[in-house]
mmCIF file of C-alpha atoms and ligand atoms in Angstrom:
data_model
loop_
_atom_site.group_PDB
_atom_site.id
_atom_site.type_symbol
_atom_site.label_atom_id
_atom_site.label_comp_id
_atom_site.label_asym_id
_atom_site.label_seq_id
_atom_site.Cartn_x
_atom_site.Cartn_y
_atom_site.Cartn_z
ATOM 1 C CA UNK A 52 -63.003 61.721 8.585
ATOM 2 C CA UNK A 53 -62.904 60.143 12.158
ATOM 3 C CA UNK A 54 -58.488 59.673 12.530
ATOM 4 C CA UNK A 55 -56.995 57.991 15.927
ATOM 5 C CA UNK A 56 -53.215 58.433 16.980
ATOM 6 C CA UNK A 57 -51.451 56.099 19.305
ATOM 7 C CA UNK A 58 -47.751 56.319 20.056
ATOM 8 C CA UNK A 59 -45.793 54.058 22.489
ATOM 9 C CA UNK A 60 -42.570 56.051 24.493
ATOM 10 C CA UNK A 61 -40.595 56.554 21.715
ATOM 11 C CA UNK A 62 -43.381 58.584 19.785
ATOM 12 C CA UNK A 63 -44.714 60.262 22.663
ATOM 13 C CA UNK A 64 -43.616 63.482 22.335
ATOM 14 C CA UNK A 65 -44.344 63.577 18.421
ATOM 15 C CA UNK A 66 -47.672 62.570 19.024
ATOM 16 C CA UNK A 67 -48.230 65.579 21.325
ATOM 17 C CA UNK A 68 -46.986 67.571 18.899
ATOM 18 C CA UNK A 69 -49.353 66.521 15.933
ATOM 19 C CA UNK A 70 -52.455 66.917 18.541
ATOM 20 C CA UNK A 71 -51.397 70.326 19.171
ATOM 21 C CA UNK A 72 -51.042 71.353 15.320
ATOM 22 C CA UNK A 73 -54.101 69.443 14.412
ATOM 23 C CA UNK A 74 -56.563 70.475 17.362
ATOM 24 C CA UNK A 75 -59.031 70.862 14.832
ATOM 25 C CA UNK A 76 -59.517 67.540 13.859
ATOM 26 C CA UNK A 77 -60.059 66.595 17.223
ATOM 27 C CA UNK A 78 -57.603 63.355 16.820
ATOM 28 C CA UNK A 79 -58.862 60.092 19.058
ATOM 29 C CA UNK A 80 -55.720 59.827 20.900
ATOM 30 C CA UNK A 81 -55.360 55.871 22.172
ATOM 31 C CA UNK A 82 -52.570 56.494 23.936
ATOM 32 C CA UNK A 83 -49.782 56.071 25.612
ATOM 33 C CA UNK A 84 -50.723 59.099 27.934
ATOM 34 C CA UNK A 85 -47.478 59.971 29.239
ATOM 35 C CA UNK A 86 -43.399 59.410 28.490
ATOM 36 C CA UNK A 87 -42.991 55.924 30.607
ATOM 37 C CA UNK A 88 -41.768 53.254 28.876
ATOM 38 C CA UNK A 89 -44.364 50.790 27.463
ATOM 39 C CA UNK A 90 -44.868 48.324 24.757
ATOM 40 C CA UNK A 91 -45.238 49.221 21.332
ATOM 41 C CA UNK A 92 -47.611 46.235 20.244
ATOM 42 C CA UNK A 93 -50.306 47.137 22.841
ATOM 43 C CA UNK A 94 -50.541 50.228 21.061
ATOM 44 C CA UNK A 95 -50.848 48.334 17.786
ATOM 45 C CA UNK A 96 -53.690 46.365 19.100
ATOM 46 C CA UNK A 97 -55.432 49.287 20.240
ATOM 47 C CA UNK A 98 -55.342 50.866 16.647
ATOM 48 C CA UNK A 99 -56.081 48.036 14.974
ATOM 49 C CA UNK A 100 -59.153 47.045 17.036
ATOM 50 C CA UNK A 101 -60.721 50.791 16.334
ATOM 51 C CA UNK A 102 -59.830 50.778 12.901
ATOM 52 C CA UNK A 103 -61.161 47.362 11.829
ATOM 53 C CA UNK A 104 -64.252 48.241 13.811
ATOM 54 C CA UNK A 105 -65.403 51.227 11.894
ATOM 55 C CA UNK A 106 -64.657 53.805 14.739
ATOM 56 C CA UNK A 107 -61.757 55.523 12.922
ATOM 57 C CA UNK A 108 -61.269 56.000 9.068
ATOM 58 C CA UNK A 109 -57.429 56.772 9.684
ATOM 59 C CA UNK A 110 -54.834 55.859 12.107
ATOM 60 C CA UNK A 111 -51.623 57.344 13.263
ATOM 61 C CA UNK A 112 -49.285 55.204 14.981
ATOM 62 C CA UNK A 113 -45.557 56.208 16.496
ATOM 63 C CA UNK A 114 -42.376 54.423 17.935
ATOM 64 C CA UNK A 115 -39.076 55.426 18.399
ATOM 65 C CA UNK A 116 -38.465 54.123 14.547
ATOM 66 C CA UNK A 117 -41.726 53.288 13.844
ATOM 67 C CA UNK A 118 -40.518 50.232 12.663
ATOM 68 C CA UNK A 119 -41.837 47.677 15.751
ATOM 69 C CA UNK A 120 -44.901 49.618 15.723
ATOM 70 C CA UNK A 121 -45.154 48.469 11.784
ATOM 71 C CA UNK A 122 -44.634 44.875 12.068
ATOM 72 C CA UNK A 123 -47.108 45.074 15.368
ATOM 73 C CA UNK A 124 -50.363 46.623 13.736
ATOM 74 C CA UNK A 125 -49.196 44.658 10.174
ATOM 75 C CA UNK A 126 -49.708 41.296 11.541
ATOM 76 C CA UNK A 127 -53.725 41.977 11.932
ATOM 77 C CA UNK A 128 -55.792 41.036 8.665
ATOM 78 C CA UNK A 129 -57.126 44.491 6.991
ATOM 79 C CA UNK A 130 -54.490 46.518 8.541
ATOM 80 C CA UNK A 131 -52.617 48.225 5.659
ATOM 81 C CA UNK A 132 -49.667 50.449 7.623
ATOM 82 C CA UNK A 133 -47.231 52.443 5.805
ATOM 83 C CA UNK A 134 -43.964 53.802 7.370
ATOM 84 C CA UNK A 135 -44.184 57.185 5.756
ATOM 85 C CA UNK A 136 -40.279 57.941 5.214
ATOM 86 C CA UNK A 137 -40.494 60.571 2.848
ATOM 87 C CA UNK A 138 -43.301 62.791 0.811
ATOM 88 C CA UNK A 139 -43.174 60.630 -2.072
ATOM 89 C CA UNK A 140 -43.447 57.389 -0.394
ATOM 90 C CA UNK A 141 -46.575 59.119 1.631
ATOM 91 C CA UNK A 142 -48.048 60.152 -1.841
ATOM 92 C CA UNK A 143 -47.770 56.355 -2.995
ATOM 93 C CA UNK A 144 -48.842 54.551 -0.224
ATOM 94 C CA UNK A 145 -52.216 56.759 -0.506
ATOM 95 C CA UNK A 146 -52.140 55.790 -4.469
ATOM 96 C CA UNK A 147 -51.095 52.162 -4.664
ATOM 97 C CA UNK A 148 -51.542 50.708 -0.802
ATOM 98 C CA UNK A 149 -54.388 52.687 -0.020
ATOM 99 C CA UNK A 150 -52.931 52.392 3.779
ATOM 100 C CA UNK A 151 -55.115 52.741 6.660
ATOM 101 C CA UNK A 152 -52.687 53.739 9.289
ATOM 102 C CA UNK A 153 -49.460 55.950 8.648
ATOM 103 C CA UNK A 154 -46.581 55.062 11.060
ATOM 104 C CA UNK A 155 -43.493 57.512 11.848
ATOM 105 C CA UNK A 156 -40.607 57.307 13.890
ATOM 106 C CA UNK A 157 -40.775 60.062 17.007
ATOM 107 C CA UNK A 158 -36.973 59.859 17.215
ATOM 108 C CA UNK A 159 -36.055 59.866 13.828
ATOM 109 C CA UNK A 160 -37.840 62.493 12.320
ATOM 110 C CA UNK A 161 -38.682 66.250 12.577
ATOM 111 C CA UNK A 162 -42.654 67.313 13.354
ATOM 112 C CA UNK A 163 -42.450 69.698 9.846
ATOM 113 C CA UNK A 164 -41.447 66.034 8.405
ATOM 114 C CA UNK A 165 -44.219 64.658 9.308
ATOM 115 C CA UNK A 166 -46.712 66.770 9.042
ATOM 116 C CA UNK A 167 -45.755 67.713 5.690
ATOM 117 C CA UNK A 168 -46.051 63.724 4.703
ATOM 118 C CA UNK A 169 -49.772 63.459 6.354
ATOM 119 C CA UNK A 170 -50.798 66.467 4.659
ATOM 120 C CA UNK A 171 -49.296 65.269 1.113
ATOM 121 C CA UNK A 172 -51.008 61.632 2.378
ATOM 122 C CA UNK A 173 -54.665 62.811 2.746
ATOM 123 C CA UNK A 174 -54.535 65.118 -0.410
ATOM 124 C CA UNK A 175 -53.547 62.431 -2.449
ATOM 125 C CA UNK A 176 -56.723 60.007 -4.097
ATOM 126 C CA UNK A 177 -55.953 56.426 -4.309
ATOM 127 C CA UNK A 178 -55.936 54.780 -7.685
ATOM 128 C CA UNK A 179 -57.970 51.950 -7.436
ATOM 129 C CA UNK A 180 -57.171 49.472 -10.243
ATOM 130 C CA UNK A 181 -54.316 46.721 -10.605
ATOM 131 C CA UNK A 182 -53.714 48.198 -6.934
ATOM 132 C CA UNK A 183 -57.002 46.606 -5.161
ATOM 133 C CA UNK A 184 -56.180 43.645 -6.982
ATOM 134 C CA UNK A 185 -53.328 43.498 -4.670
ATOM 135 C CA UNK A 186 -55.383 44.819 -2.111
ATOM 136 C CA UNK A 187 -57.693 41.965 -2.309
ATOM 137 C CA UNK A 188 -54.770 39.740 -2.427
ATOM 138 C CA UNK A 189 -53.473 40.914 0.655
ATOM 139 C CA UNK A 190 -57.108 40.381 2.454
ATOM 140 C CA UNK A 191 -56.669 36.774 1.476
ATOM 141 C CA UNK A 192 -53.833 35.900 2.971
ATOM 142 C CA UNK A 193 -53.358 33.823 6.210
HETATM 143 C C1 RB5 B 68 -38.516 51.670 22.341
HETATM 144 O O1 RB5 B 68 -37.341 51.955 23.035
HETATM 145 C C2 RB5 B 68 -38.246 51.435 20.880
HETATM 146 O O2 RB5 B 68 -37.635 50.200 20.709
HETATM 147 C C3 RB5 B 68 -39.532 51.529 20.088
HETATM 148 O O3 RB5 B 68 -40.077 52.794 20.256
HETATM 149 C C4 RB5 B 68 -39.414 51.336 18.590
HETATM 150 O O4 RB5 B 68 -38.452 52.187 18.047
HETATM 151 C C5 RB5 B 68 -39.287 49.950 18.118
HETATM 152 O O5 RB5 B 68 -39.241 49.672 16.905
#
């Protein structure tokens, strides 16, 4: 599984972090490339563009909240991104939203937080179901 990471500022530092303890995967990072301030919706954009072009399965995106960076990449058709607040909401956005990019806040959580949540996140099988129903819903709104 191809999975990009893109952080503005805020998530910076986090998103250094989670390179670092997933060097394996060998994470598409989008940027931003160092701690100056910049805008969160650019870094949206950029995810959304690779996802909804095939060139990453996953995306991992970062503010200071990662709330701005969750309205940004949610206003683009076919992006499904889930603020990932605790285990159990990672577990059930994999399940019922079948999200495509998991957003975190780099100054209001812990690394272990998070990397506990994308571990619980990719082990987790969505259900399929009433849930694409609302999926499909979703696809077909303006
Ligand atoms: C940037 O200072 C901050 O506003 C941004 O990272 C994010 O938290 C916005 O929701």
């Amino acid at each position: 599984m191809k999975i990009a990471i893109a952080a503005d500022h805020g998530g910076f530092e986090l998103k250094e972090s989670l390179k670092q303890h997933y060097k394996e995967w060998n994470l598409t990072d989008l940027g931003t490339y160092a701690a100056d301030s910049v805008d969160y919706p650019d870094y949206a954009a950029k995810m959304a563009k690779v996802i909804l072009q095939g060139e990453a399965d996953l995306g991992i995106l970062i503010c200071g909240t990662g709330v701005g960076i969750s309205i940004a990449a949610n206003r683009y058709k076919g992006i499904r991104a889930a603020l990932l607040y605790s285990e159990e909401v990672a577990r059930l956005a994999k399940q019922h939203n079948n999200a495509n990019v998991l957003v975190f806040g780099g100054r209001t959580m812990s690394v272990d937080e998070v990397i506990k949540r994308i571990d619980t996140f990719l082990q987790t099988a969505y259900e399929g179901g009433r849930h694409q129903r609302r999926l499909d819903k979703l696809d077909s709104m303006e």
